[in-house]
CSV table of C-alpha atoms in Angstrom, one decimal:
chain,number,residue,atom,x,y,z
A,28,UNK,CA,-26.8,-65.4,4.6
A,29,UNK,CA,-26.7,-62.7,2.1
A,30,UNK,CA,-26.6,-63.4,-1.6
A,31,UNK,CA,-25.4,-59.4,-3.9
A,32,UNK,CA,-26.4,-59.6,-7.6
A,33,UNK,CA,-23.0,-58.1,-9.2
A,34,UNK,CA,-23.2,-55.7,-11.6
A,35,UNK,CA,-23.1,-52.1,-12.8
A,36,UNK,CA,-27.1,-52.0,-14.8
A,37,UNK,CA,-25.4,-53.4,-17.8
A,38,UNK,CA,-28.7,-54.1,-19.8
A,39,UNK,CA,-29.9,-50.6,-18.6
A,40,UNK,CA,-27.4,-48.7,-19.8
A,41,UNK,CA,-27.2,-50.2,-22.8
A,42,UNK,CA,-30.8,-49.7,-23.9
A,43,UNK,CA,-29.6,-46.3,-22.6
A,44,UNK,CA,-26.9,-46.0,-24.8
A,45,UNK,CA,-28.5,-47.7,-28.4
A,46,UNK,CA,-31.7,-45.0,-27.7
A,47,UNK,CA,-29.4,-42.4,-27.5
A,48,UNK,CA,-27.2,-43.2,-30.8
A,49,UNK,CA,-28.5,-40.5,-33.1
A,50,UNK,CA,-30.3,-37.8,-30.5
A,51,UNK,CA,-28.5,-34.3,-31.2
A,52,UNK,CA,-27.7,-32.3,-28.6
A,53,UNK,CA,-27.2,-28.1,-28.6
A,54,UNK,CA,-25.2,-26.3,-27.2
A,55,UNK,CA,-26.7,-23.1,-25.5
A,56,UNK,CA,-23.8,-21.4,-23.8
A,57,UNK,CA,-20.5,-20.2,-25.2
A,58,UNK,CA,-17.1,-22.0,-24.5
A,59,UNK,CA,-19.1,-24.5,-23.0
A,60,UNK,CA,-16.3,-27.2,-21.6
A,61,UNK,CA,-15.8,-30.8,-23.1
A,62,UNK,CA,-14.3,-33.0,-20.4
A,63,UNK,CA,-12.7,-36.5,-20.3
A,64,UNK,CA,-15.3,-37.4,-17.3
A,65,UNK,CA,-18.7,-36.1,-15.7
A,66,UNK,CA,-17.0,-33.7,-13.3
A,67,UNK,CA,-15.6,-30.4,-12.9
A,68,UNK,CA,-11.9,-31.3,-12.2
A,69,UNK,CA,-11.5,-34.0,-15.2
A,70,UNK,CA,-9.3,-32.9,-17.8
A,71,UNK,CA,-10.7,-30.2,-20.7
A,72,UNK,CA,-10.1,-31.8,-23.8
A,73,UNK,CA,-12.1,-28.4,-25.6
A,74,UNK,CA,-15.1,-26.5,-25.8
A,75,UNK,CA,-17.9,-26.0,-27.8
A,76,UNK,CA,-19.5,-22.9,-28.8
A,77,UNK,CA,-23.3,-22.0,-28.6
A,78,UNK,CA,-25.4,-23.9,-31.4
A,79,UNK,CA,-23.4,-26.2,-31.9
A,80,UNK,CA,-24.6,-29.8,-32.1
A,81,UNK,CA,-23.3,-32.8,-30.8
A,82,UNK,CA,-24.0,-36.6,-30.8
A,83,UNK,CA,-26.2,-37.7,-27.8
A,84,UNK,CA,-23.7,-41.0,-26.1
A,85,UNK,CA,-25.0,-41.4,-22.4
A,86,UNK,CA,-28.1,-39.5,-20.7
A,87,UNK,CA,-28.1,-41.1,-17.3
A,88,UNK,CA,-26.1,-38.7,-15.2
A,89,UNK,CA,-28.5,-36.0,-13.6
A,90,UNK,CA,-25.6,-33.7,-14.2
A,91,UNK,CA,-23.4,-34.3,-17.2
A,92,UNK,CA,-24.6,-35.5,-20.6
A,93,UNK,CA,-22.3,-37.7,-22.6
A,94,UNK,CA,-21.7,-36.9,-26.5
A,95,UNK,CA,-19.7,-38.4,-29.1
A,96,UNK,CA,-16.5,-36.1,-29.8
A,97,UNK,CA,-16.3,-34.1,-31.8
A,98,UNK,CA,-13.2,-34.4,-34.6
A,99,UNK,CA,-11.8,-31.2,-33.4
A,100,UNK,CA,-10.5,-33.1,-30.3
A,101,UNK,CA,-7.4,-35.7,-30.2
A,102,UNK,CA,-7.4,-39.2,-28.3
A,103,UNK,CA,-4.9,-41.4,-27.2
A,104,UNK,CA,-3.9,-45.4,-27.2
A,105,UNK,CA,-1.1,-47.0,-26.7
A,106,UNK,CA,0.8,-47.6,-29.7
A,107,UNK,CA,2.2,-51.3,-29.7
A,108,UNK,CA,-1.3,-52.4,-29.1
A,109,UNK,CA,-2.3,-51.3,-33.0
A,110,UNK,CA,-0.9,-52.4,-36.0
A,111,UNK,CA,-1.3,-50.5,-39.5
A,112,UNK,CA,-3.9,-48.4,-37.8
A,113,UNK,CA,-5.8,-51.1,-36.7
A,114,UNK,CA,-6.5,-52.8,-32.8
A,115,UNK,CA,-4.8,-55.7,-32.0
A,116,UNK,CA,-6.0,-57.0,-28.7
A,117,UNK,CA,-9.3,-57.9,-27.7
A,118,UNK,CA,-10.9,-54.7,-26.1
A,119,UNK,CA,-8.0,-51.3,-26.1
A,120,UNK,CA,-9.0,-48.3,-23.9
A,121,UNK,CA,-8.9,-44.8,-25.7
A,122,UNK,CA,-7.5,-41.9,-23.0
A,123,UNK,CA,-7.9,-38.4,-22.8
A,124,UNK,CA,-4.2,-37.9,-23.1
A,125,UNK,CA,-0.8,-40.2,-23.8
A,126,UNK,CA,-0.4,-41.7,-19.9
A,127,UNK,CA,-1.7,-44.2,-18.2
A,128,UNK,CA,-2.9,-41.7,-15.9
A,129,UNK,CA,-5.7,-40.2,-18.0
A,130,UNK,CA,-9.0,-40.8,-18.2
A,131,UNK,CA,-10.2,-43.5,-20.3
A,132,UNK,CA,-13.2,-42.4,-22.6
A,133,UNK,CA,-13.8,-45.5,-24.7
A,134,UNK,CA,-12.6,-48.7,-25.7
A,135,UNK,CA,-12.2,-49.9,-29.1
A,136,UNK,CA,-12.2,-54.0,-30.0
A,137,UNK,CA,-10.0,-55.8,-31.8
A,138,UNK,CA,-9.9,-55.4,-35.3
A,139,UNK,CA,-11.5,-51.2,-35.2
A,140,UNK,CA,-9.9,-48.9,-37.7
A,141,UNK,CA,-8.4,-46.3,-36.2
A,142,UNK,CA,-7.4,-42.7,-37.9
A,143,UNK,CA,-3.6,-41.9,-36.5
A,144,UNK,CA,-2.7,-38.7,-36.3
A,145,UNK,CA,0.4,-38.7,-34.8
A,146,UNK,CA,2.4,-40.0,-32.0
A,147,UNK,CA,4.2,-39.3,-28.8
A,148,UNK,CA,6.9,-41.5,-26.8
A,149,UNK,CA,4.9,-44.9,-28.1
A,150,UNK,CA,1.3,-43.2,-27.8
A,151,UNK,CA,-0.7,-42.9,-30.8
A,152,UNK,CA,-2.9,-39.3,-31.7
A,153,UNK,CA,-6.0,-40.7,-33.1
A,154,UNK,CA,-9.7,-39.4,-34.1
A,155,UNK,CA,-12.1,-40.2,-31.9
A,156,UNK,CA,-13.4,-43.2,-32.5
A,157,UNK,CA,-17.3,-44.2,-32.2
A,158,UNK,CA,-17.1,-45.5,-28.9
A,159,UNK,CA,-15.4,-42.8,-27.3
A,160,UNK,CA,-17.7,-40.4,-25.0
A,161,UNK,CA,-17.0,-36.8,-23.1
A,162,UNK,CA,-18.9,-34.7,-21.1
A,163,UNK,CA,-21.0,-31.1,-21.1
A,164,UNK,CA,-22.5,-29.7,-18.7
A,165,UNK,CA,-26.2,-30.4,-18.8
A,166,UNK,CA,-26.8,-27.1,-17.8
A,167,UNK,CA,-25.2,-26.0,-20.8
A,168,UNK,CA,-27.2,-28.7,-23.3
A,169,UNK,CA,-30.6,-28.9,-24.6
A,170,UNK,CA,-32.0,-32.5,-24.3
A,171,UNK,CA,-34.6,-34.7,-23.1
A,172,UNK,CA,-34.3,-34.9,-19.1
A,173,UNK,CA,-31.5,-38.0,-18.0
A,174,UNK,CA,-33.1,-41.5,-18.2
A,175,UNK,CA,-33.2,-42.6,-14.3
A,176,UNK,CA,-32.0,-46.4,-14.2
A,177,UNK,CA,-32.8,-48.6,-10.8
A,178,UNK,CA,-30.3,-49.2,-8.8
A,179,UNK,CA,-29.5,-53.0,-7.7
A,180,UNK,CA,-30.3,-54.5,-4.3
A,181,UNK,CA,-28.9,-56.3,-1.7
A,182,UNK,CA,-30.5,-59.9,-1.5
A,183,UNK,CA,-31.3,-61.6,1.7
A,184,UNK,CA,-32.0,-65.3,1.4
A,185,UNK,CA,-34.3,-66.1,4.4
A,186,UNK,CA,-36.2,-69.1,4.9
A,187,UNK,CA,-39.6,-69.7,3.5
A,188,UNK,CA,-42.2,-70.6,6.3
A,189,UNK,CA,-43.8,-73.8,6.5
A,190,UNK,CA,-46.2,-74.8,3.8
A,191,UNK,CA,-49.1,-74.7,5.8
A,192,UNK,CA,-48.2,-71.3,6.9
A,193,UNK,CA,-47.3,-69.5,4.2
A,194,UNK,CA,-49.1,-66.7,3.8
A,195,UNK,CA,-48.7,-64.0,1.0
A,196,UNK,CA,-49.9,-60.2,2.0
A,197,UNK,CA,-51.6,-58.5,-0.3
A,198,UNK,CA,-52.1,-54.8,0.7
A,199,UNK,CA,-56.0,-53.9,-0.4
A,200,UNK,CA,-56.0,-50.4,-0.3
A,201,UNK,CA,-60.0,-48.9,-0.5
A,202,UNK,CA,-60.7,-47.8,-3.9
A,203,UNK,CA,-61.8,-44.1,-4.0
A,204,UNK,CA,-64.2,-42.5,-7.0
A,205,UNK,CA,-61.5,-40.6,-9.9
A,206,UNK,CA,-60.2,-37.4,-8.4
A,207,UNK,CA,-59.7,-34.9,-11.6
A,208,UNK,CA,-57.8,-32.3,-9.7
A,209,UNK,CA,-54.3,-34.0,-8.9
A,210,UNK,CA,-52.1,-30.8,-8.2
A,211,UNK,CA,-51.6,-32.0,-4.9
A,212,UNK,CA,-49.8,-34.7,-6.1
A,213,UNK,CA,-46.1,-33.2,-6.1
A,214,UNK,CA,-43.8,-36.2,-6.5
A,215,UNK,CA,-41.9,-36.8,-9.7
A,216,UNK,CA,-41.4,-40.7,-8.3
A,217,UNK,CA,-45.1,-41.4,-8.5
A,218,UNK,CA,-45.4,-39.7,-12.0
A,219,UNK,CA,-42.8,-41.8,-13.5
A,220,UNK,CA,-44.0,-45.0,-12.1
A,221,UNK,CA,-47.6,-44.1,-13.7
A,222,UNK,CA,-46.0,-43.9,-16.8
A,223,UNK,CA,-43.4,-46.6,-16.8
A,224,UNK,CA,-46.9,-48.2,-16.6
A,225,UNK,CA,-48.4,-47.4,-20.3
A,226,UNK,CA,-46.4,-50.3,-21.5
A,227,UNK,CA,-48.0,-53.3,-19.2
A,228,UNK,CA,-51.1,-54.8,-21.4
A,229,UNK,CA,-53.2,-55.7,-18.3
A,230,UNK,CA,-53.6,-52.2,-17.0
A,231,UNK,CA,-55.2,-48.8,-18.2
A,232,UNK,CA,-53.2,-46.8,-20.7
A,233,UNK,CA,-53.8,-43.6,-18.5
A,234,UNK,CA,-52.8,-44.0,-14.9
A,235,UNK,CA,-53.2,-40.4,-12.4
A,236,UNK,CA,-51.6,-40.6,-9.2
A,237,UNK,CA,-53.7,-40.4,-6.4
A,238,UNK,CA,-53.7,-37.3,-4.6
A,239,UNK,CA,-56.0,-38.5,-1.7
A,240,UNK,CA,-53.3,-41.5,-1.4
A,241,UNK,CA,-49.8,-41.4,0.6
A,242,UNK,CA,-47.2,-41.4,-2.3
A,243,UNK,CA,-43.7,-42.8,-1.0
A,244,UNK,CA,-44.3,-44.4,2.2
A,245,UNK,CA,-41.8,-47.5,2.6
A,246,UNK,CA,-44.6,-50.8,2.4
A,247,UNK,CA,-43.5,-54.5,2.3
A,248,UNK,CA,-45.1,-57.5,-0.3
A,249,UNK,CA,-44.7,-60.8,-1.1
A,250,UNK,CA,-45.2,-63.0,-3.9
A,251,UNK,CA,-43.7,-64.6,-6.9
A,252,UNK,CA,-42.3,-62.4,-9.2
A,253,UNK,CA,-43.5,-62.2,-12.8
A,254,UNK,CA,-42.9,-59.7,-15.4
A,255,UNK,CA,-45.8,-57.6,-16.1
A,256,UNK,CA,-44.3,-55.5,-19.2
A,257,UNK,CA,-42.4,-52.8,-20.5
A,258,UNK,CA,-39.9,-51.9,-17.6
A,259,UNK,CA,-42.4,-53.3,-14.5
A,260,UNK,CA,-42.3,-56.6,-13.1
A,261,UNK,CA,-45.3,-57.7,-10.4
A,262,UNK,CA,-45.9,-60.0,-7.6
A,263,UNK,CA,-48.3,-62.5,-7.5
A,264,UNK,CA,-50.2,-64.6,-5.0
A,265,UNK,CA,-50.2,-68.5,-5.6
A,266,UNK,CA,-52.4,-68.8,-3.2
A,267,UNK,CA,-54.8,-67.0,-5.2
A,268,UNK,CA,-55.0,-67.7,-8.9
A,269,UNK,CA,-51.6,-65.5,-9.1
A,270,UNK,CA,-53.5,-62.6,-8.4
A,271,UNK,CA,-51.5,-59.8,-8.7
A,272,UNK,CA,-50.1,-58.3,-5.5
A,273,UNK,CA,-47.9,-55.1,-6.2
A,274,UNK,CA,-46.5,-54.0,-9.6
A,275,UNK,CA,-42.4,-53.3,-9.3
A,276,UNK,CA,-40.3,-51.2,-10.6
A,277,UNK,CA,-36.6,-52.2,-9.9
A,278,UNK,CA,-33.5,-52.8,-11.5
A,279,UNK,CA,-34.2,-54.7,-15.1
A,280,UNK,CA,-31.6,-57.2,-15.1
A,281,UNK,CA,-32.0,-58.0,-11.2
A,282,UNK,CA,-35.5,-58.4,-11.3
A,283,UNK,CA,-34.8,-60.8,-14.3
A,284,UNK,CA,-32.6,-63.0,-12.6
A,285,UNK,CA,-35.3,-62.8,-9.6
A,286,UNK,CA,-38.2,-63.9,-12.3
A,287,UNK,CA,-40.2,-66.8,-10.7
A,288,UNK,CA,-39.1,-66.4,-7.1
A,289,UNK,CA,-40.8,-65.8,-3.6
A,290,UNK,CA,-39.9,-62.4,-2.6
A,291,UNK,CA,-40.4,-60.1,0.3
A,292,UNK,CA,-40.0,-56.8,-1.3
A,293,UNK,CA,-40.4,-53.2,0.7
A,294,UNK,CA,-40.0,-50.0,-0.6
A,295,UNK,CA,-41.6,-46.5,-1.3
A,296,UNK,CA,-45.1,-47.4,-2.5
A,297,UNK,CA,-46.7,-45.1,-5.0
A,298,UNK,CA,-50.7,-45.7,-6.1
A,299,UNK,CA,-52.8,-44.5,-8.8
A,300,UNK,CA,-56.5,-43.5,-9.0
A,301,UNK,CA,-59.0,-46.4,-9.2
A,302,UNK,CA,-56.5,-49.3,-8.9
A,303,UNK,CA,-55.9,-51.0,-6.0
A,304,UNK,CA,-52.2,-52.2,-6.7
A,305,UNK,CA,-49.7,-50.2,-5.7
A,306,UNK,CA,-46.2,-49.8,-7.5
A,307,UNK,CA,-43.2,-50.2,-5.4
A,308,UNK,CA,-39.5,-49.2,-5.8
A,309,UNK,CA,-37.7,-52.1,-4.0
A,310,UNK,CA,-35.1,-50.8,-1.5
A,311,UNK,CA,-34.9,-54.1,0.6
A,312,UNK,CA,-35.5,-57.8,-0.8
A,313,UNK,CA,-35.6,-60.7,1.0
A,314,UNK,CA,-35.2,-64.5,-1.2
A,315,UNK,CA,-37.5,-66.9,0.6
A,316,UNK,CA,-35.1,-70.2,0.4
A,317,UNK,CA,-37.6,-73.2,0.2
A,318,UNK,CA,-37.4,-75.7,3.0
A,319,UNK,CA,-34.8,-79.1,2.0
């Protein structure tokens, strides 16, 4: 049986989203398009010209950055849904243009404010509104690099083994003395899971990944899963004082709902100079259902 955690990274993107509230971003080409979606053939609501700055909204497309519009450009709802200028229904989705057909780039709540400009065969003109976000180029913008989010994955109950044969395996790589010289080290993975690991308590506050070390080769643990801090979660032995196994970096609000489980996890292992725990990036995860 197969058990899929739903869900598009909501808690993710939303500590996305609130980091990215105030964060300018500049413009560095000329006419630079501002589209209704993060792709070339979405509509063009405008363009912006070099040095200009806009409102950072979303920075987790490797592509596209997200912005908040600016007031030069006109959005669209649908006109029986707002009364005096303000939203009646729950939640109302803002459109690039006065059909159903356009993109949506927002959606307002009940009771928002909304500044009508005009309208159009029952479709109001408004300003864009807070929550509204369009697109630039990132080639074309000067920010910090896209936040990468984990993906979710696919959850395969299997039954636990007997008791008495339960067994948790704990990879015990040998340590090696500190290696200064790490420019063989050319994976971008391995240097994001060394620093996703600054904010766990238990380990050092400068990790170096080890260029004498295999980074990305697919491993498989198992253990219960804990959190360890920051963004990384760990397994742990029972077995063994709940020593810890492997340190994991998957998707937050998966591994949350995963908390205090057995797990078989395998993915691309990463390790770090002078500790013997590697980090892994789950790709497979097995739910070890407890006999009845």
């Amino acid at each position: 049986m197969k058990m899929i955690w739903i869900g598009l990274m909501t808690l993710g993107l939303a500590c996305a989203a609130g980091a990215a509230d105030k964060e300018p971003v500049k413009v560095t080409g000329d006419r630079v398009s501002l589209r209704a979606a993060p792709d070339l053939n979405a509509v063009l609501l405008d363009r912006a010209m070099s040095g200009d700055e806009l409102v950072l909204k979303d920075n987790t497309n490797p592509d596209w950055v997200g912005v908040l519009p600016p007031d030069s450009i006109d959005l669209w709802v649908l006109g029986e849904y707002v009364e005096n200028g303000t939203v009646v229904p729950a939640k109302l989705n803002v459109r690039s243009g006065p059909s159903l057909n356009h993109s949506v780039v927002g959606v307002v709540k009940n009771g928002t404010q909304l500044t009508v400009r005009g309208d159009v065969s029952g479709w109001l003109r408004i300003a864009p509104p807070e929550e509204a976000v369009v697109w630039i180029s990132r080639k074309f913008a000067d920010v910090a690099p896209p936040l990468l989010l984990e993906p979710e994955v696919i959850v395969e109950v299997v039954p636990a083994p007997e008791p008495e044969k339960a067994e948790v395996a704990v990879s015990e790589p040998k340590k090696t003395p500190r290696v200064v010289i790490v420019e063989k080290v050319d994976q971008p993975e391995a240097n994001r899971m060394m620093a996703a690991a600054a904010d766990v308590p238990e380990l050092p506050e400068v990790l170096v990944p080890d260029p004498d070390k295999k980074q990305g080769g697919e491993e498989t643990f198992s253990g219960i899963l804990q959190f360890a801090g920051g963004i990384l979660y760990k397994l742990t032995d029972p077995t063994a004082g709940d020593a810890t196994v492997c340190y994991v970096r998957g998707n937050s609000s998966q591994m949350e709902k995963l908390k205090g489980r057995l797990l078989i996890i395998t993915g691309p292992v990463y390790r770090a100079v002078d500790l013997d725990m590697p980090f892994v990036r789950p790709v497979q995860i097995k739910l070890l259902k407890q006999a009845e």
